[in-house]
Amino acid sequence: MPNSDQLGYSADMVCNIDFSVCAITSPVGQHYMAVTSCTFKDIAGKVVIVTGGSSGIGFAMAQAFAENGAHLMLLDIDKEAMTKAKANLERINPQYEVATVSASVTDEDAIEAAFARCESGFGRIDILLNNAGIAINKPSLEVTPEEWRRGIEINLTGVFICAQAAARRMIRQKNGVIINMASMYGVASAPQRAAYCASKAGVVSLTKSLAVEWAPYGIRMNAIGPGYTRTPFVEELVRTGRLNMESLRQRTPLGRLGEPEEMANIALFLASDCSAFVTGHTLIADGGWTANGYM
């Protein structure tokens, strides 16, 4: 078997991954998962922007990257939640300041200013976690043009605006990683989610297109397609009876919802050198939902 020198890479390029288990508790109280925390040593020192980073999957990703030694900028429209998230993240890594910016991902001037501030403050932008998004769940005949436009603007146009702002810097660096938040509903569909499904399918396609276009500049772009994940938003839907936990569990082959920390681990892998030959891919993490054609 050839050694690493013969294969054209050095030993220090090989990924070092550590694992530890942390318990995840839930107000819903059943069928939750103890999540393995992953450590990717090459994430340490990287500069990471997280949109929608104050709660849910966005905060879980920010926390995972902070635990791996990354410098963070959170970008969110919820100032109060972002302040709490910043305090929690700075307790994880007291030596690192967590920068915050209150802005909408649909405001191209505010986004450009935020990314310029990040580059000026940290010297570069290594990773963009393009997470901000909304859900619109209602009968399609009742969806107003304004609601449709808002869903497309935030979930798809916002992803493009932020990717553009990141790529302008990453092209100069000749290196960078962009991870977009798609959904299992970007490759499958469901009723009463027309704007959501359309926007997330757009994210899947956009990820492929920009990955091919920007690969020659050293930029990798991938997406994560979560299934139903135990975020505060989903738990509130369960608590108020708008989602049936037992039905979701029975429909999912693995028999449970995903955990935000599991999506964060996927983001760590896609951002790390362990996935250095992966670009233009959407990794669906749905517990087997889209593979399951049996009811």
Coordinates of N, CA, C and O in Angstrom, one line a residue, residues 113-219:
A113 N -22.0 45.2 4.1 CA -21.4 45.9 5.2 C -21.0 44.9 6.3 O -19.9 45.1 6.9
A114 N -21.8 44.0 6.6 CA -21.5 43.0 7.7 C -20.3 42.1 7.3 O -19.5 41.9 8.1
F115 N -20.3 41.7 6.1 CA -19.2 40.8 5.6 C -17.9 41.6 5.6 O -16.8 41.1 5.9
A116 N -18.0 42.9 5.2 CA -16.8 43.7 5.2 C -16.3 44.0 6.6 O -15.1 44.0 6.8
R117 N -17.2 44.1 7.5 CA -16.8 44.3 8.9 C -16.2 43.0 9.5 O -15.2 43.1 10.2
C118 N -16.7 41.9 9.1 CA -16.1 40.6 9.6 C -14.7 40.5 9.0 O -13.7 40.1 9.7
E119 N -14.5 40.8 7.7 CA -13.2 40.6 7.1 C -12.2 41.6 7.7 O -11.1 41.3 8.0
S120 N -12.7 42.8 8.0 CA -11.8 43.9 8.6 C -11.4 43.5 10.0 O -10.2 43.6 10.4
G121 N -12.4 42.9 10.8 CA -12.1 42.6 12.2 C -11.3 41.4 12.3 O -10.4 41.3 13.2
F122 N -11.5 40.3 11.5 CA -10.9 39.1 11.7 C -9.8 38.8 10.7 O -9.0 37.8 10.8
G123 N -9.8 39.6 9.6 CA -8.7 39.4 8.6 C -9.1 38.6 7.4 O -8.4 38.6 6.4
R124 N -10.2 37.8 7.5 CA -10.6 36.9 6.4 C -12.0 36.3 6.8 O -12.5 36.5 7.9
I125 N -12.6 35.7 5.9 CA -13.8 34.9 6.1 C -13.5 33.5 5.5 O -13.3 33.3 4.3
D126 N -13.5 32.5 6.4 CA -13.2 31.1 5.9 C -14.5 30.3 5.6 O -14.4 29.5 4.7
I127 N -15.5 30.5 6.4 CA -16.7 29.6 6.3 C -17.9 30.5 6.5 O -18.0 31.3 7.4
L128 N -18.9 30.2 5.6 CA -20.2 30.8 5.7 C -21.2 29.7 6.0 O -21.3 28.8 5.2
L129 N -22.0 29.8 7.1 CA -23.1 28.9 7.3 C -24.4 29.6 7.0 O -24.9 30.4 7.8
N130 N -24.9 29.4 5.8 CA -26.0 30.1 5.2 C -27.3 29.5 5.7 O -28.0 28.8 5.0
N131 N -27.7 29.9 7.0 CA -28.7 29.1 7.7 C -30.1 29.8 7.8 O -31.1 29.2 7.9
A132 N -30.1 31.1 7.7 CA -31.4 31.9 7.9 C -32.5 31.4 7.0 O -32.3 31.2 5.8
G133 N -33.7 31.3 7.6 CA -34.8 30.9 6.7 C -36.1 30.9 7.5 O -36.1 31.1 8.7
I134 N -37.2 30.8 6.8 CA -38.5 30.8 7.5 C -39.4 29.7 6.9 O -39.1 29.2 5.8
A135 N -40.4 29.3 7.6 CA -41.4 28.3 7.1 C -42.7 29.0 6.9 O -43.2 29.8 7.7
I136 N -43.4 28.7 5.8 CA -44.8 29.1 5.6 C -45.7 27.9 5.3 O -45.6 27.3 4.3
N137 N -46.4 27.5 6.3 CA -47.3 26.3 6.2 C -48.7 26.7 6.3 O -49.3 27.0 7.3
K138 N -49.3 26.8 5.1 CA -50.8 27.1 5.0 C -51.3 26.6 3.6 O -50.5 26.5 2.7
P139 N -52.6 26.4 3.5 CA -53.1 26.0 2.2 C -52.6 27.0 1.1 O -52.7 28.2 1.3
S140 N -52.2 26.4 -0.1 CA -51.6 27.3 -1.1 C -52.6 28.3 -1.6 O -52.2 29.4 -2.1
L141 N -53.9 28.0 -1.7 CA -54.9 29.0 -2.1 C -55.0 30.2 -1.2 O -55.6 31.2 -1.6
E142 N -54.5 30.0 0.0 CA -54.6 31.1 1.0 C -53.3 31.9 1.1 O -53.2 32.9 1.8
V143 N -52.2 31.4 0.4 CA -50.9 32.1 0.5 C -51.0 33.4 -0.3 O -51.4 33.4 -1.5
T144 N -50.7 34.5 0.3 CA -50.7 35.8 -0.4 C -49.5 36.0 -1.2 O -48.4 35.4 -0.9
P145 N -49.5 36.8 -2.3 CA -48.3 37.1 -3.0 C -47.2 37.6 -2.1 O -46.0 37.3 -2.3
E146 N -47.6 38.4 -1.1 CA -46.5 38.9 -0.2 C -45.9 37.8 0.6 O -44.7 37.8 0.8
E147 N -46.7 36.8 1.1 CA -46.1 35.7 1.8 C -45.2 34.9 0.9 O -44.2 34.4 1.3
W148 N -45.7 34.7 -0.3 CA -44.8 33.9 -1.3 C -43.5 34.6 -1.5 O -42.4 34.0 -1.4
R149 N -43.6 35.9 -1.8 CA -42.3 36.6 -2.0 C -41.4 36.6 -0.8 O -40.2 36.5 -1.0
R150 N -42.0 36.7 0.4 CA -41.1 36.7 1.6 C -40.4 35.4 1.8 O -39.2 35.3 2.1
G151 N -41.1 34.3 1.5 CA -40.5 33.0 1.6 C -39.4 32.8 0.6 O -38.3 32.3 1.0
I152 N -39.6 33.2 -0.6 CA -38.6 33.1 -1.7 C -37.4 34.0 -1.4 O -36.2 33.6 -1.5
E153 N -37.7 35.2 -0.9 CA -36.7 36.2 -0.7 C -35.7 35.8 0.5 O -34.5 35.9 0.3
I154 N -36.3 35.3 1.6 CA -35.5 34.9 2.7 C -34.8 33.6 2.5 O -33.6 33.5 2.7
N155 N -35.5 32.6 2.0 CA -35.0 31.2 1.9 C -34.0 31.0 0.7 O -33.2 30.2 0.8
L156 N -34.2 31.8 -0.4 CA -33.4 31.6 -1.6 C -32.6 32.8 -1.9 O -31.4 32.7 -2.1
T157 N -33.3 33.9 -2.1 CA -32.5 35.1 -2.5 C -31.5 35.5 -1.4 O -30.4 35.9 -1.7
G158 N -31.9 35.4 -0.1 CA -31.0 35.7 1.0 C -29.8 34.8 0.9 O -28.7 35.2 1.2
V159 N -30.0 33.5 0.6 CA -28.8 32.6 0.5 C -27.9 33.0 -0.6 O -26.7 33.0 -0.4
F160 N -28.4 33.5 -1.7 CA -27.6 33.9 -2.8 C -26.8 35.2 -2.5 O -25.6 35.3 -2.7
I161 N -27.5 36.2 -1.8 CA -26.9 37.4 -1.4 C -25.7 37.2 -0.5 O -24.6 37.8 -0.7
C162 N -25.9 36.3 0.5 CA -24.9 36.1 1.5 C -23.7 35.3 0.8 O -22.5 35.5 1.1
A163 N -24.1 34.3 -0.1 CA -23.0 33.6 -0.8 C -22.2 34.5 -1.6 O -21.0 34.4 -1.7
Q164 N -22.8 35.4 -2.3 CA -22.1 36.4 -3.1 C -21.1 37.2 -2.3 O -19.9 37.4 -2.6
A165 N -21.6 37.7 -1.1 CA -20.7 38.5 -0.3 C -19.6 37.7 0.3 O -18.4 38.2 0.4
A166 N -19.8 36.5 0.6 CA -18.7 35.6 1.1 C -17.7 35.3 -0.1 O -16.5 35.4 0.1
A167 N -18.2 35.0 -1.2 CA -17.4 34.6 -2.4 C -16.5 35.7 -2.8 O -15.4 35.4 -3.3
R168 N -16.9 36.9 -2.7 CA -16.1 38.0 -3.1 C -14.8 38.0 -2.3 O -13.7 38.3 -2.9
R169 N -14.9 37.7 -1.0 CA -13.7 37.6 -0.2 C -12.9 36.3 -0.4 O -11.7 36.3 -0.5
M170 N -13.7 35.2 -0.5 CA -13.0 33.9 -0.7 C -12.3 33.8 -2.0 O -11.2 33.1 -2.0
I171 N -12.7 34.4 -3.0 CA -12.0 34.4 -4.3 C -10.7 35.0 -4.2 O -9.6 34.6 -4.7
R172 N -10.6 36.1 -3.4 CA -9.3 36.8 -3.2 C -8.4 35.9 -2.4 O -7.2 35.9 -2.6
Q173 N -8.9 35.2 -1.4 CA -8.2 34.3 -0.6 C -7.8 33.0 -1.3 O -6.9 32.3 -0.9
K174 N -8.5 32.7 -2.4 CA -8.4 31.4 -3.1 C -8.8 30.2 -2.2 O -8.2 29.1 -2.4
N175 N -9.7 30.4 -1.3 CA -10.1 29.4 -0.4 C -11.3 29.8 0.4 O -11.5 31.0 0.7
G176 N -12.2 28.8 0.6 CA -13.4 29.1 1.4 C -14.4 28.0 1.3 O -14.4 27.2 0.4
V177 N -15.3 28.0 2.3 CA -16.4 27.0 2.3 C -17.7 27.7 2.6 O -17.8 28.5 3.5
I178 N -18.7 27.3 1.8 CA -20.1 27.9 2.0 C -21.0 26.7 2.2 O -21.0 25.7 1.4
I179 N -21.8 26.7 3.3 CA -22.7 25.6 3.5 C -24.1 26.2 3.6 O -24.4 27.1 4.5
N180 N -25.0 25.8 2.7 CA -26.4 26.4 2.6 C -27.3 25.4 3.4 O -27.2 24.2 3.3
M181 N -28.4 26.0 3.9 CA -29.4 25.2 4.6 C -30.5 25.0 3.6 O -31.3 25.9 3.3
A182 N -30.6 23.8 3.1 CA -31.7 23.3 2.3 C -32.7 22.6 3.2 O -33.0 23.1 4.3
S183 N -33.3 21.5 2.8 CA -34.3 20.8 3.5 C -34.6 19.5 2.8 O -34.3 19.4 1.6
M184 N -35.1 18.5 3.5 CA -35.5 17.3 2.8 C -36.7 17.7 1.8 O -36.9 17.0 0.8
Y185 N -37.3 18.8 2.1 CA -38.4 19.3 1.2 C -37.8 20.1 0.0 O -38.6 20.6 -0.7
G186 N -36.5 20.1 -0.1 CA -35.9 20.6 -1.3 C -35.7 19.5 -2.3 O -35.5 19.7 -3.5
V187 N -35.9 18.2 -1.9 CA -35.8 17.1 -2.8 C -37.1 16.2 -2.8 O -37.3 15.4 -3.6
A188 N -37.9 16.5 -1.8 CA -39.3 15.9 -1.8 C -40.3 17.0 -1.6 O -39.9 18.2 -1.5
S189 N -41.6 16.7 -1.5 CA -42.6 17.7 -1.4 C -43.6 17.4 -0.4 O -43.7 16.2 0.1
A190 N -44.4 18.4 0.0 CA -45.5 18.1 1.0 C -46.6 19.2 0.7 O -46.3 20.3 0.2
P191 N -47.8 18.9 1.0 CA -48.9 19.9 0.8 C -48.8 21.0 1.8 O -48.1 20.9 2.8
Q192 N -49.3 22.2 1.4 CA -49.4 23.4 2.2 C -48.0 24.0 2.6 O -47.9 24.6 3.6
R193 N -47.1 23.7 1.7 CA -45.7 24.2 1.9 C -45.1 24.6 0.5 O -43.9 24.5 0.3
A194 N -45.9 25.2 -0.3 CA -45.5 25.5 -1.7 C -44.3 26.4 -1.8 O -43.3 26.1 -2.4
A195 N -44.3 27.5 -1.0 CA -43.2 28.5 -1.1 C -42.0 27.9 -0.4 O -40.9 28.1 -0.9
Y196 N -42.2 27.1 0.6 CA -41.0 26.5 1.3 C -40.4 25.5 0.5 O -39.2 25.5 0.3
C197 N -41.2 24.6 -0.1 CA -40.6 23.5 -1.0 C -39.9 24.1 -2.2 O -38.8 23.7 -2.6
A198 N -40.5 25.1 -2.8 CA -40.0 25.7 -4.0 C -38.6 26.4 -3.7 O -37.6 26.3 -4.4
S199 N -38.6 27.1 -2.5 CA -37.4 27.9 -2.2 C -36.3 26.9 -1.8 O -35.1 27.1 -2.2
K200 N -36.6 25.8 -1.1 CA -35.5 24.9 -0.7 C -35.0 24.1 -1.9 O -33.8 23.7 -2.0
A201 N -35.9 23.8 -2.9 CA -35.5 23.1 -4.1 C -34.5 24.1 -4.8 O -33.5 23.7 -5.5
G202 N -34.8 25.4 -4.8 CA -34.0 26.4 -5.4 C -32.6 26.4 -4.7 O -31.6 26.5 -5.4
V203 N -32.5 26.2 -3.4 CA -31.3 26.2 -2.7 C -30.4 25.0 -3.2 O -29.2 25.1 -3.4
V204 N -31.1 23.8 -3.3 CA -30.4 22.6 -3.8 C -29.7 22.9 -5.2 O -28.6 22.6 -5.4
S205 N -30.5 23.5 -6.1 CA -30.0 23.8 -7.4 C -29.0 24.9 -7.4 O -27.9 24.8 -8.1
L206 N -29.2 25.9 -6.6 CA -28.2 27.0 -6.5 C -26.9 26.5 -6.0 O -25.8 26.9 -6.5
T207 N -26.9 25.6 -5.0 CA -25.7 25.0 -4.5 C -24.9 24.3 -5.5 O -23.7 24.5 -5.6
K208 N -25.5 23.6 -6.4 CA -24.8 22.9 -7.5 C -24.2 23.9 -8.4 O -23.0 23.8 -8.8
S209 N -25.0 24.9 -8.8 CA -24.6 25.8 -9.9 C -23.4 26.6 -9.4 O -22.3 26.8 -10.1
L210 N -23.5 27.2 -8.2 CA -22.4 28.0 -7.6 C -21.1 27.2 -7.3 O -20.0 27.6 -7.4
A211 N -21.4 25.9 -6.9 CA -20.2 25.0 -6.6 C -19.4 24.8 -7.8 O -18.1 24.9 -7.8
V212 N -20.0 24.6 -9.0 CA -19.3 24.4 -10.2 C -18.6 25.7 -10.7 O -17.5 25.7 -11.1
E213 N -19.3 26.8 -10.5 CA -18.8 28.1 -11.0 C -17.6 28.6 -10.2 O -16.6 29.1 -10.7
W214 N -17.6 28.3 -8.8 CA -16.6 28.9 -8.0 C -15.5 27.9 -7.6 O -14.6 28.3 -6.9
A215 N -15.7 26.6 -7.9 CA -14.7 25.6 -7.6 C -13.3 26.0 -8.1 O -12.3 25.8 -7.4
P216 N -13.1 26.6 -9.3 CA -11.7 27.0 -9.7 C -11.1 28.0 -8.8 O -9.9 28.2 -8.9
Y217 N -11.9 28.7 -8.0 CA -11.3 29.7 -7.1 C -11.0 29.1 -5.7 O -10.7 29.9 -4.8
G218 N -11.2 27.8 -5.5 CA -10.9 27.2 -4.3 C -12.0 27.2 -3.3 O -11.8 27.0 -2.1
I219 N -13.2 27.5 -3.8 CA -14.4 27.6 -2.9 C -15.2 26.3 -3.0 O -15.5 25.9 -4.2

